Amino acid sequence: DAGVTQSPTHLIKTRGQHVTLRCSPISGHKSVSWYQQVLGQGPQFIFQYYEKEERGRGNFPDRFSARQFPNYSSELNVNALLLGDSALYLCASRPGSGFSYNEQFFGPGTRLTVL
Amino acid sequence: GQQVMQIPQYQHVQEGEDFTTYCNSSTTLSNIQWYKQRPGGHPVFLIQLVKSGEVKKQKRLTFQFGEAKKNSSLHITATQTTDVGTYFCASMEYGNKLVFGAGTILRVKS
């Protein structure tokens, strides 16, 4: 079975641009979460979506937005990129939402570099 | 929101030695999860603990959740080169937010 997939794997942007990252969850998983991992730190929670609705939001500015599609895939959008947005962006899926489905299956991530 | 602190930040051991990483919180945790991230890779779920005083084992790995549910530990017996990576603790808090510690980097000398 395919795991979580993310595209693109690497991306280079300049300050002020916007970016769209994509994630396809494991088949049958309805929940998708997004994380930002800066080098040398643990992943920081950005969003969680379940059944196309936002179910959780981390402490990120409004420049960050996301959505989930009917097939449960998801997009993360970041506007007005800053140098500090350079990081590994991880997508994670799980079968459902709530404490019964806590194991997160992470994708390989998208490495974003902002110049 | 809650924070989970992890120590040590970094540990370099000789192959065959034991390794322990600790996770602490100032607030009571509803659960604790452990993940392993290999260099250049992504986090991989190892285990979840939810009960006070819970101890779980996976081969050479032993996971503990403190009686007060404010701390946890991961102990690896007789490390191998395949154990290299960063070990993170994390806790799911209200709002479906998974809060990660900063991680402990493990290096193993063969």
Coordinates of N, CA and C in Angstrom, one line a residue:
Chain A
D1 N 0.8 -1.2 0.0 CA 0.0 0.0 0.0 C 0.9 1.2 0.0
A2 N 0.5 2.3 -0.8 CA 1.2 3.5 -0.8 C 1.0 4.2 0.5
G3 N 2.1 4.9 0.9 CA 2.1 5.7 2.1 C 1.6 7.1 1.7
V4 N 1.8 8.1 2.6 CA 1.5 9.5 2.4 C 2.5 10.0 1.3
T5 N 1.9 10.7 0.3 CA 2.8 11.3 -0.7 C 2.7 12.8 -0.7
Q6 N 3.8 13.4 -1.0 CA 3.8 14.9 -1.0 C 4.5 15.4 -2.3
S7 N 4.0 16.5 -2.7 CA 4.7 17.1 -3.9 C 4.7 18.6 -3.8
P8 N 5.7 19.3 -4.3 CA 7.0 18.7 -4.8 C 7.9 18.3 -3.6
T9 N 9.0 17.6 -3.9 CA 9.9 17.2 -2.9 C 10.8 18.4 -2.5
H10 N 11.2 19.2 -3.4 CA 12.0 20.4 -3.1 C 11.4 21.6 -3.9
L11 N 11.6 22.8 -3.3 CA 11.1 24.0 -3.9 C 11.9 25.1 -3.5
I12 N 12.3 26.0 -4.4 CA 13.0 27.2 -4.1 C 12.1 28.4 -4.6
K13 N 11.9 29.3 -3.6 CA 11.1 30.5 -3.9 C 11.9 31.7 -3.4
T14 N 11.4 32.9 -3.8 CA 12.0 34.2 -3.3 C 11.0 34.8 -2.4
R15 N 11.5 35.7 -1.6 CA 10.6 36.4 -0.6 C 9.5 37.1 -1.3
G16 N 8.3 37.1 -0.7 CA 7.1 37.7 -1.3 C 6.3 36.8 -2.2
Q17 N 6.9 35.8 -2.7 CA 6.1 34.8 -3.5 C 5.2 34.0 -2.7
H18 N 4.3 33.3 -3.4 CA 3.5 32.3 -2.7 C 3.8 30.9 -3.1
V19 N 3.4 29.9 -2.3 CA 3.7 28.5 -2.6 C 2.5 27.7 -2.3
T20 N 2.3 26.6 -3.1 CA 1.3 25.6 -2.8 C 1.9 24.2 -2.7
L21 N 1.7 23.6 -1.6 CA 2.2 22.2 -1.3 C 1.1 21.3 -1.3
R22 N 1.3 20.1 -1.8 CA 0.2 19.1 -1.9 C 0.5 17.8 -1.2
C23 N -0.5 17.2 -0.7 CA -0.4 16.0 0.1 C -1.6 15.0 -0.3
S24 N -1.2 13.7 -0.5 CA -2.2 12.7 -0.6 C -2.1 11.7 0.5
P25 N -3.1 11.5 1.3 CA -3.1 10.7 2.5 C -3.1 9.2 2.1
I26 N -2.8 8.4 3.0 CA -3.0 6.9 2.8 C -4.4 6.6 2.5
S27 N -4.6 5.7 1.6 CA -6.0 5.4 1.2 C -6.8 5.0 2.4
G28 N -8.0 5.6 2.5 CA -8.9 5.3 3.6 C -8.7 6.3 4.8
H29 N -7.6 7.1 4.8 CA -7.4 8.0 5.9 C -8.2 9.3 5.5
K30 N -8.9 9.8 6.5 CA -9.7 11.0 6.3 C -9.2 12.3 6.9
S31 N -8.2 12.1 7.7 CA -7.6 13.3 8.5 C -6.2 13.5 7.9
V32 N -6.0 14.8 7.7 CA -4.7 15.3 7.2 C -4.2 16.4 8.1
S33 N -2.9 16.4 8.5 CA -2.4 17.4 9.3 C -1.1 17.9 8.6
W34 N -0.8 19.2 8.8 CA 0.4 19.8 8.3 C 1.3 20.3 9.4
Y35 N 2.6 20.1 9.2 CA 3.6 20.5 10.2 C 4.7 21.2 9.5
Q36 N 5.3 22.2 10.2 CA 6.6 22.8 9.7 C 7.7 22.4 10.6
Q37 N 8.8 21.9 10.0 CA 10.0 21.5 10.8 C 11.2 22.3 10.3
V38 N 11.6 23.2 11.1 CA 12.8 24.0 10.9 C 14.0 23.1 11.3
L39 N 15.1 23.3 10.6 CA 16.2 22.5 10.9 C 16.7 22.5 12.3
G40 N 16.8 21.3 12.9 CA 17.2 21.2 14.3 C 16.1 21.3 15.3
Q41 N 14.9 21.4 14.9 CA 13.8 21.5 15.8 C 12.7 20.4 15.5
G42 N 11.8 20.2 16.5 CA 10.7 19.3 16.3 C 9.7 19.9 15.3
P43 N 8.8 19.0 14.7 CA 7.8 19.6 13.9 C 6.8 20.4 14.7
Q44 N 6.3 21.5 14.0 CA 5.4 22.4 14.6 C 4.0 22.3 13.9
F45 N 3.0 22.1 14.7 CA 1.7 21.9 14.1 C 1.2 23.1 13.4
I46 N 0.6 23.0 12.2 CA 0.1 24.1 11.5 C -1.5 24.0 11.4
F47 N -1.9 22.9 10.8 CA -3.4 22.7 10.6 C -3.7 21.2 10.7
Q48 N -5.0 20.9 11.0 CA -5.5 19.6 10.9 C -6.9 19.7 10.2
Y49 N -7.1 18.9 9.2 CA -8.4 18.8 8.5 C -8.9 17.4 8.6
Y50 N -10.2 17.3 8.8 CA -10.9 16.1 8.8 C -12.3 16.2 8.1
E51 N -12.5 15.4 7.1 CA -13.7 15.5 6.3 C -13.9 16.9 5.8
K52 N -12.9 17.4 5.3 CA -12.8 18.7 4.6 C -13.0 19.9 5.5
E53 N -13.1 19.7 6.8 CA -13.3 20.8 7.7 C -12.0 21.0 8.5
E54 N -11.7 22.2 8.8 CA -10.6 22.5 9.7 C -10.9 22.1 11.1
R55 N -10.1 21.3 11.7 CA -10.4 20.8 13.1 C -9.3 21.3 14.1
G56 N -8.2 21.9 13.6 CA -7.2 22.3 14.5 C -6.3 23.3 13.8
R57 N -5.8 24.3 14.5 CA -5.0 25.3 13.9 C -3.9 25.7 14.9
G58 N -2.6 25.7 14.5 CA -1.5 26.1 15.3 C -1.3 27.6 15.3
N59 N -0.2 28.0 15.9 CA 0.1 29.4 16.0 C 0.9 29.9 14.8
F60 N 0.3 30.0 13.7 CA 0.9 30.4 12.5 C 0.1 31.6 11.9
P61 N 0.7 32.6 11.3 CA 0.0 33.7 10.7 C -1.0 33.4 9.6
D62 N -1.8 34.4 9.3 CA -2.9 34.1 8.3 C -2.3 33.9 6.9
R63 N -1.0 34.1 6.8 CA -0.4 33.9 5.5 C -0.5 32.4 5.1
F64 N -0.6 31.6 6.2 CA -0.7 30.1 6.0 C -2.2 29.7 5.9
S65 N -2.6 29.0 4.9 CA -3.9 28.5 4.8 C -3.9 27.1 4.2
A66 N -5.0 26.4 4.3 CA -5.0 25.0 3.8 C -6.4 24.7 3.4
R67 N -6.6 23.6 2.7 CA -7.9 23.0 2.4 C -7.8 21.6 2.2
Q68 N -8.9 20.9 2.3 CA -8.9 19.4 2.0 C -10.0 19.2 1.0
F69 N -9.7 18.3 0.1 CA -10.6 18.1 -1.1 C -11.5 16.8 -0.8
P70 N -12.5 16.6 -1.6 CA -13.4 15.5 -1.4 C -12.7 14.1 -1.4
N71 N -11.6 14.0 -2.1 CA -10.8 12.7 -2.1 C -9.8 12.7 -0.9
Y72 N -9.9 13.7 0.0 CA -9.1 13.7 1.2 C -7.7 14.2 1.0
S73 N -7.3 14.5 -0.2 CA -6.0 15.1 -0.4 C -6.1 16.6 0.1
S74 N -4.9 17.2 0.3 CA -4.9 18.5 0.9 C -3.8 19.4 0.3
E75 N -4.1 20.6 0.4 CA -3.1 21.7 -0.1 C -2.8 22.6 1.1
L76 N -1.5 23.0 1.2 CA -1.1 24.0 2.1 C -0.6 25.2 1.3
N77 N -1.1 26.3 1.5 CA -0.7 27.5 0.8 C 0.0 28.5 1.8
V78 N 1.0 29.1 1.3 CA 1.7 30.1 2.1 C 1.9 31.3 1.2
N79 N 1.4 32.5 1.6 CA 1.5 33.7 0.9 C 2.6 34.6 1.4
A80 N 3.1 35.5 0.6 CA 4.1 36.5 1.0 C 5.2 35.9 1.8
L81 N 5.9 35.0 1.1 CA 6.9 34.2 1.8 C 8.0 35.0 2.4
L82 N 8.4 34.6 3.6 CA 9.5 35.2 4.3 C 10.7 34.2 4.4
L83 N 11.9 34.7 4.7 CA 13.1 33.9 4.8 C 12.8 32.8 5.8
G84 N 12.2 33.2 6.9 CA 11.9 32.3 8.0 C 10.9 31.1 7.7
D85 N 10.3 31.2 6.5 CA 9.4 30.1 6.1 C 10.2 28.9 5.6
S86 N 11.5 29.1 5.4 CA 12.3 28.0 4.9 C 12.3 26.8 5.9
A87 N 11.9 25.7 5.5 CA 11.7 24.5 6.4 C 11.3 23.3 5.6
L88 N 11.2 22.2 6.3 CA 10.6 21.0 5.8 C 9.1 21.0 6.2
Y89 N 8.3 20.9 5.2 CA 6.8 20.9 5.5 C 6.3 19.4 5.4
L90 N 5.8 19.0 6.5 CA 5.4 17.6 6.6 C 3.9 17.5 6.6
C91 N 3.4 16.5 5.9 CA 2.0 16.2 5.9 C 1.9 14.8 6.6
A92 N 0.8 14.7 7.4 CA 0.6 13.4 8.1 C -0.9 13.1 8.0
S93 N -1.2 11.8 7.9 CA -2.6 11.4 7.8 C -2.9 10.3 8.9
R94 N -4.1 10.2 9.2 CA -4.6 9.2 10.1 C -6.1 8.8 9.7
P95 N -6.5 7.7 10.2 CA -7.9 7.2 9.7 C -9.0 8.2 10.1
G96 N -8.9 8.7 11.3 CA -10.0 9.6 11.7 C -9.5 10.7 12.6
S97 N -10.4 11.4 13.3 CA -10.0 12.5 14.2 C -10.2 12.1 15.6
G98 N -9.6 12.7 16.5 CA -9.8 12.4 17.9 C -8.8 11.4 18.5
F99 N -8.8 11.1 19.8 CA -7.8 10.4 20.5 C -7.7 8.9 20.1
S100 N -8.7 8.4 19.5 CA -8.7 7.0 19.1 C -7.8 6.8 17.9
Y101 N -7.5 7.9 17.2 CA -6.7 7.7 16.0 C -5.5 8.6 16.1
N102 N -4.7 8.4 17.1 CA -3.6 9.3 17.3 C -2.3 9.1 16.5
E103 N -2.1 7.8 16.0 CA -0.9 7.5 15.3 C -0.9 8.3 14.0
Q104 N 0.1 9.1 13.8 CA 0.3 9.9 12.6 C 1.2 9.3 11.6
F105 N 0.8 9.2 10.4 CA 1.7 8.6 9.3 C 2.2 9.8 8.5
F106 N 3.5 10.0 8.6 CA 4.0 11.2 7.9 C 4.5 10.8 6.5
G107 N 4.4 11.9 5.7 CA 4.9 11.8 4.3 C 6.4 12.2 4.3
P108 N 7.0 12.1 3.2 CA 8.5 12.4 3.1 C 8.8 13.9 3.2
G109 N 7.8 14.8 3.1 CA 7.9 16.2 3.2 C 8.3 16.9 2.0
T110 N 8.1 18.2 2.0 CA 8.6 19.2 1.0 C 9.6 20.1 1.6
R111 N 10.7 20.1 1.0 CA 11.8 21.0 1.5 C 11.6 22.4 0.8
L112 N 11.2 23.4 1.5 CA 11.0 24.7 0.9 C 12.2 25.6 1.3
T113 N 12.8 26.2 0.3 CA 13.9 27.2 0.6 C 13.4 28.5 0.0
V114 N 13.5 29.6 0.9 CA 13.1 30.9 0.5 C 14.3 31.8 0.5
L115 N 14.6 32.4 -0.7 CA 15.8 33.2 -0.9 C 15.5 34.7 -0.9
Chain B
G1 N -0.7 26.9 25.5 CA -0.6 25.5 25.3 C 0.5 24.8 26.0
Q2 N 0.4 23.5 26.0 CA 1.4 22.8 26.8 C 2.7 22.7 26.0
Q3 N 3.8 22.5 26.7 CA 5.1 22.3 26.1 C 5.7 21.0 26.6
V4 N 6.4 20.4 25.8 CA 7.2 19.2 26.3 C 8.6 19.4 26.0
M5 N 9.4 19.3 27.1 CA 10.8 19.5 27.1 C 11.6 18.2 27.0
Q6 N 12.5 18.1 26.1 CA 13.3 16.8 26.0 C 14.7 17.0 26.3
I7 N 15.3 16.0 27.0 CA 16.7 16.0 27.3 C 17.3 14.6 27.2
P8 N 18.5 14.4 26.8 CA 19.4 15.5 26.4 C 19.1 15.9 25.0
Q9 N 19.8 17.0 24.5 CA 19.6 17.4 23.2 C 20.4 16.5 22.2
Y10 N 21.4 15.9 22.7 CA 22.3 15.1 21.8 C 23.0 14.1 22.7
Q11 N 23.2 12.9 22.1 CA 23.9 11.9 22.8 C 24.7 11.0 21.8
H12 N 25.9 10.8 22.1 CA 26.8 10.0 21.3 C 27.3 8.8 22.1
V13 N 26.9 7.6 21.7 CA 27.2 6.4 22.5 C 28.0 5.4 21.6
Q14 N 28.7 4.5 22.3 CA 29.4 3.4 21.7 C 28.4 2.3 21.4
E15 N 28.5 1.7 20.3 CA 27.6 0.6 19.9 C 27.6 -0.4 21.1
G16 N 26.4 -0.8 21.5 CA 26.3 -1.8 22.6 C 26.0 -1.1 23.9
E17 N 26.2 0.2 24.0 CA 25.8 0.9 25.2 C 24.3 1.2 25.2
D18 N 23.8 1.5 26.4 CA 22.4 1.9 26.5 C 22.2 3.4 26.2
F19 N 21.0 3.8 25.9 CA 20.6 5.2 25.7 C 19.3 5.4 26.3
T20 N 19.1 6.6 26.9 CA 17.8 7.0 27.4 C 17.6 8.5 27.1
T21 N 16.4 8.8 26.6 CA 15.9 10.2 26.4 C 14.7 10.4 27.3
Y22 N 14.6 11.7 27.8 CA 13.5 12.0 28.7 C 12.7 13.1 28.2
C23 N 11.4 13.1 28.5 CA 10.5 14.1 28.1 C 9.7 14.6 29.3
N24 N 9.6 15.9 29.5 CA 9.0 16.4 30.7 C 8.0 17.5 30.4
S25 N 6.9 17.6 31.1 CA 5.9 18.7 30.9 C 5.6 19.3 32.3
S26 N 5.2 20.5 32.3 CA 4.8 21.2 33.6 C 3.3 20.9 33.8
T27 N 2.6 20.4 32.8 CA 1.2 20.1 32.9 C 1.0 18.6 32.7
T28 N -0.2 18.1 33.2 CA -0.5 16.7 33.0 C -0.8 16.5 31.5
L29 N -0.3 15.4 31.0 CA -0.5 15.0 29.6 C -1.5 14.0 29.5
S30 N -2.4 14.1 28.5 CA -3.4 13.1 28.3 C -2.8 11.8 27.6
N31 N -1.7 12.0 26.9 CA -1.0 10.9 26.3 C 0.4 11.3 25.9
I32 N 1.2 10.4 25.5 CA 2.5 10.7 25.0 C 2.8 9.8 23.9
Q33 N 3.4 10.3 22.8 CA 3.8 9.5 21.7 C 5.3 9.7 21.5
W34 N 5.9 8.6 20.9 CA 7.3 8.7 20.5 C 7.4 8.4 19.0
Y35 N 8.3 9.2 18.4 CA 8.6 9.1 17.0 C 10.1 9.1 16.8
K36 N 10.5 8.4 15.7 CA 11.9 8.4 15.3 C 12.1 9.0 13.9
Q37 N 13.1 9.8 13.8 CA 13.3 10.4 12.5 C 14.8 10.1 12.1
R38 N 14.9 9.4 11.1 CA 16.3 9.1 10.6 C 16.8 10.3 9.9
P39 N 18.1 10.5 9.8 CA 18.7 11.6 9.1 C 18.2 11.7 7.7
G40 N 17.6 12.9 7.3 CA 17.1 13.1 6.0 C 15.7 12.5 5.8
G41 N 15.1 11.9 6.8 CA 13.9 11.2 6.7 C 12.7 12.0 7.4
H42 N 11.6 11.3 7.6 CA 10.5 11.9 8.2 C 10.2 11.1 9.5
P43 N 9.4 11.8 10.4 CA 9.1 11.1 11.6 C 8.3 9.8 11.4
V44 N 8.6 8.8 12.2 CA 7.9 7.5 12.1 C 7.4 7.2 13.5
F45 N 6.1 6.9 13.6 CA 5.5 6.6 14.9 C 6.1 5.3 15.5
L46 N 6.4 5.4 16.8 CA 6.9 4.2 17.5 C 5.8 3.7 18.4
I47 N 5.2 4.5 19.3 CA 4.3 4.1 20.3 C 3.5 5.2 20.9
Q48 N 2.4 4.9 21.5 CA 1.6 5.8 22.3 C 1.4 5.2 23.7
L49 N 1.5 6.1 24.7 CA 1.2 5.7 26.0 C 0.1 6.6 26.5
V50 N -0.9 6.0 27.3 CA -2.0 6.9 27.8 C -2.3 6.7 29.2
K51 N -1.8 5.6 29.9 CA -2.1 5.3 31.2 C -1.0 5.7 32.2
S52 N -1.3 6.2 33.3 CA -0.4 6.6 34.4 C 0.5 5.3 34.7
G53 N 1.8 5.5 34.7 CA 2.7 4.5 35.1 C 2.9 3.4 34.0
E54 N 2.4 3.6 32.8 CA 2.4 2.6 31.8 C 3.8 2.3 31.3
V55 N 4.1 1.1 31.1 CA 5.4 0.7 30.5 C 5.2 -0.2 29.3
K56 N 5.8 0.1 28.2 CA 5.6 -0.8 27.0 C 7.0 -1.1 26.5
K57 N 7.1 -2.3 25.9 CA 8.4 -2.7 25.3 C 8.3 -3.1 23.9
Q58 N 9.3 -2.7 23.1 CA 9.4 -3.1 21.7 C 10.8 -3.6 21.5
K59 N 11.0 -4.9 21.6 CA 12.3 -5.5 21.4 C 13.3 -4.8 22.4
R60 N 14.3 -4.0 21.9 CA 15.3 -3.4 22.8 C 14.8 -2.0 23.3
L61 N 13.6 -1.6 22.9 CA 13.1 -0.3 23.3 C 12.1 -0.4 24.4
T62 N 12.3 0.4 25.5 CA 11.3 0.4 26.6 C 10.8 1.8 26.8
F63 N 9.5 2.0 26.8 CA 8.8 3.3 27.0 C 8.1 3.3 28.3
Q64 N 8.2 4.5 29.0 CA 7.5 4.6 30.2 C 6.8 5.9 30.3
F65 N 5.6 5.9 30.9 CA 4.9 7.1 31.2 C 4.8 7.3 32.7
G66 N 5.1 8.5 33.2 CA 5.2 8.7 34.6 C 3.9 8.6 35.3
E67 N 4.0 8.3 36.6 CA 2.8 8.2 37.5 C 1.9 9.4 37.4
A68 N 2.5 10.6 37.4 CA 1.8 11.8 37.4 C 1.4 12.3 35.9
K69 N 1.8 11.5 35.0 CA 1.6 11.8 33.6 C 2.2 13.1 33.2
K70 N 3.3 13.4 33.7 CA 4.0 14.7 33.4 C 5.4 14.4 32.8
N71 N 5.8 13.1 32.7 CA 7.1 12.8 32.1 C 7.0 11.4 31.5
S72 N 8.0 11.2 30.6 CA 8.1 9.9 29.9 C 9.5 9.7 29.5
S73 N 9.9 8.5 29.3 CA 11.2 8.1 28.9 C 11.2 7.0 27.8
L74 N 12.3 7.1 27.0 CA 12.5 6.0 26.0 C 13.9 5.5 26.3
H75 N 14.0 4.2 26.5 CA 15.3 3.6 26.8 C 15.6 2.5 25.8
I76 N 16.8 2.6 25.2 CA 17.2 1.6 24.2 C 18.4 0.8 24.9
T77 N 18.2 -0.5 24.9 CA 19.3 -1.4 25.4 C 20.2 -1.8 24.3
A78 N 21.5 -1.8 24.6 CA 22.5 -2.3 23.6 C 22.3 -1.7 22.3
T79 N 22.6 -0.4 22.1 CA 22.3 0.3 20.9 C 23.0 -0.3 19.7
Q80 N 22.4 -0.1 18.6 CA 23.0 -0.6 17.3 C 23.1 0.6 16.3
T81 N 23.9 0.5 15.3 CA 24.0 1.6 14.3 C 22.7 1.9 13.7
T82 N 21.8 1.0 13.6 CA 20.5 1.2 13.0 C 19.6 2.1 13.9
D83 N 20.0 2.3 15.2 CA 19.2 3.2 16.1 C 19.5 4.6 15.9
V84 N 20.5 5.0 15.0 CA 20.8 6.4 14.8 C 19.6 7.2 14.3
G85 N 19.5 8.4 14.8 CA 18.4 9.2 14.4 C 18.0 10.2 15.5
T86 N 16.9 10.9 15.3 CA 16.4 11.8 16.3 C 15.1 11.3 16.9
Y87 N 15.0 11.2 18.2 CA 13.9 10.7 18.8 C 13.0 11.8 19.4
F88 N 11.8 11.9 19.1 CA 10.9 12.9 19.5 C 9.8 12.3 20.4
C89 N 9.5 13.1 21.5 CA 8.2 12.8 22.2 C 7.2 13.8 21.7
A90 N 6.0 13.5 21.8 CA 4.9 14.4 21.4 C 3.7 14.1 22.1
S91 N 2.8 15.1 22.3 CA 1.6 14.9 23.0 C 0.4 15.5 22.3
M92 N -0.7 14.8 22.2 CA -1.9 15.4 21.5 C -2.6 16.2 22.5
E93 N -2.8 17.5 22.2 CA -3.6 18.3 23.1 C -4.9 18.7 22.4
Y94 N -5.7 19.4 23.2 CA -7.0 19.8 22.7 C -6.9 20.6 21.4
G95 N -7.8 20.3 20.5 CA -7.7 21.0 19.2 C -6.9 20.2 18.2
N96 N -6.8 18.9 18.5 CA -6.1 18.0 17.6 C -4.7 18.5 17.3
K97 N -4.1 19.2 18.2 CA -2.7 19.7 18.0 C -1.7 18.7 18.6
L98 N -0.8 18.2 17.8 CA 0.2 17.3 18.3 C 1.5 18.2 18.5
V99 N 1.9 18.2 19.8 CA 3.0 19.1 20.2 C 4.2 18.3 20.4
F100 N 5.2 18.6 19.7 CA 6.5 17.8 19.7 C 7.5 18.5 20.6
G101 N 8.3 17.6 21.2 CA 9.5 18.1 21.9 C 10.6 18.4 20.9
A102 N 11.7 19.0 21.3 CA 12.8 19.4 20.4 C 13.6 18.2 19.9
G103 N 13.4 17.1 20.5 CA 14.1 15.9 20.1 C 15.5 15.6 20.7
T104 N 15.9 14.4 20.7 CA 17.2 14.0 21.1 C 17.9 13.3 20.0
I105 N 19.0 13.8 19.6 CA 19.8 13.2 18.5 C 20.7 12.1 19.0
L106 N 20.6 10.9 18.5 CA 21.4 9.8 18.9 C 22.4 9.4 17.8
R107 N 23.7 9.4 18.2 CA 24.7 8.9 17.3 C 25.3 7.7 17.9
V108 N 25.6 6.7 17.1 CA 26.2 5.5 17.6 C 27.5 5.2 16.9
K109 N 28.6 5.1 17.7 CA 29.9 4.8 17.2 C 30.1 3.3 17.1
S110 N 30.5 2.8 16.0 CA 30.7 1.3 15.8 C 32.1 0.9 16.1

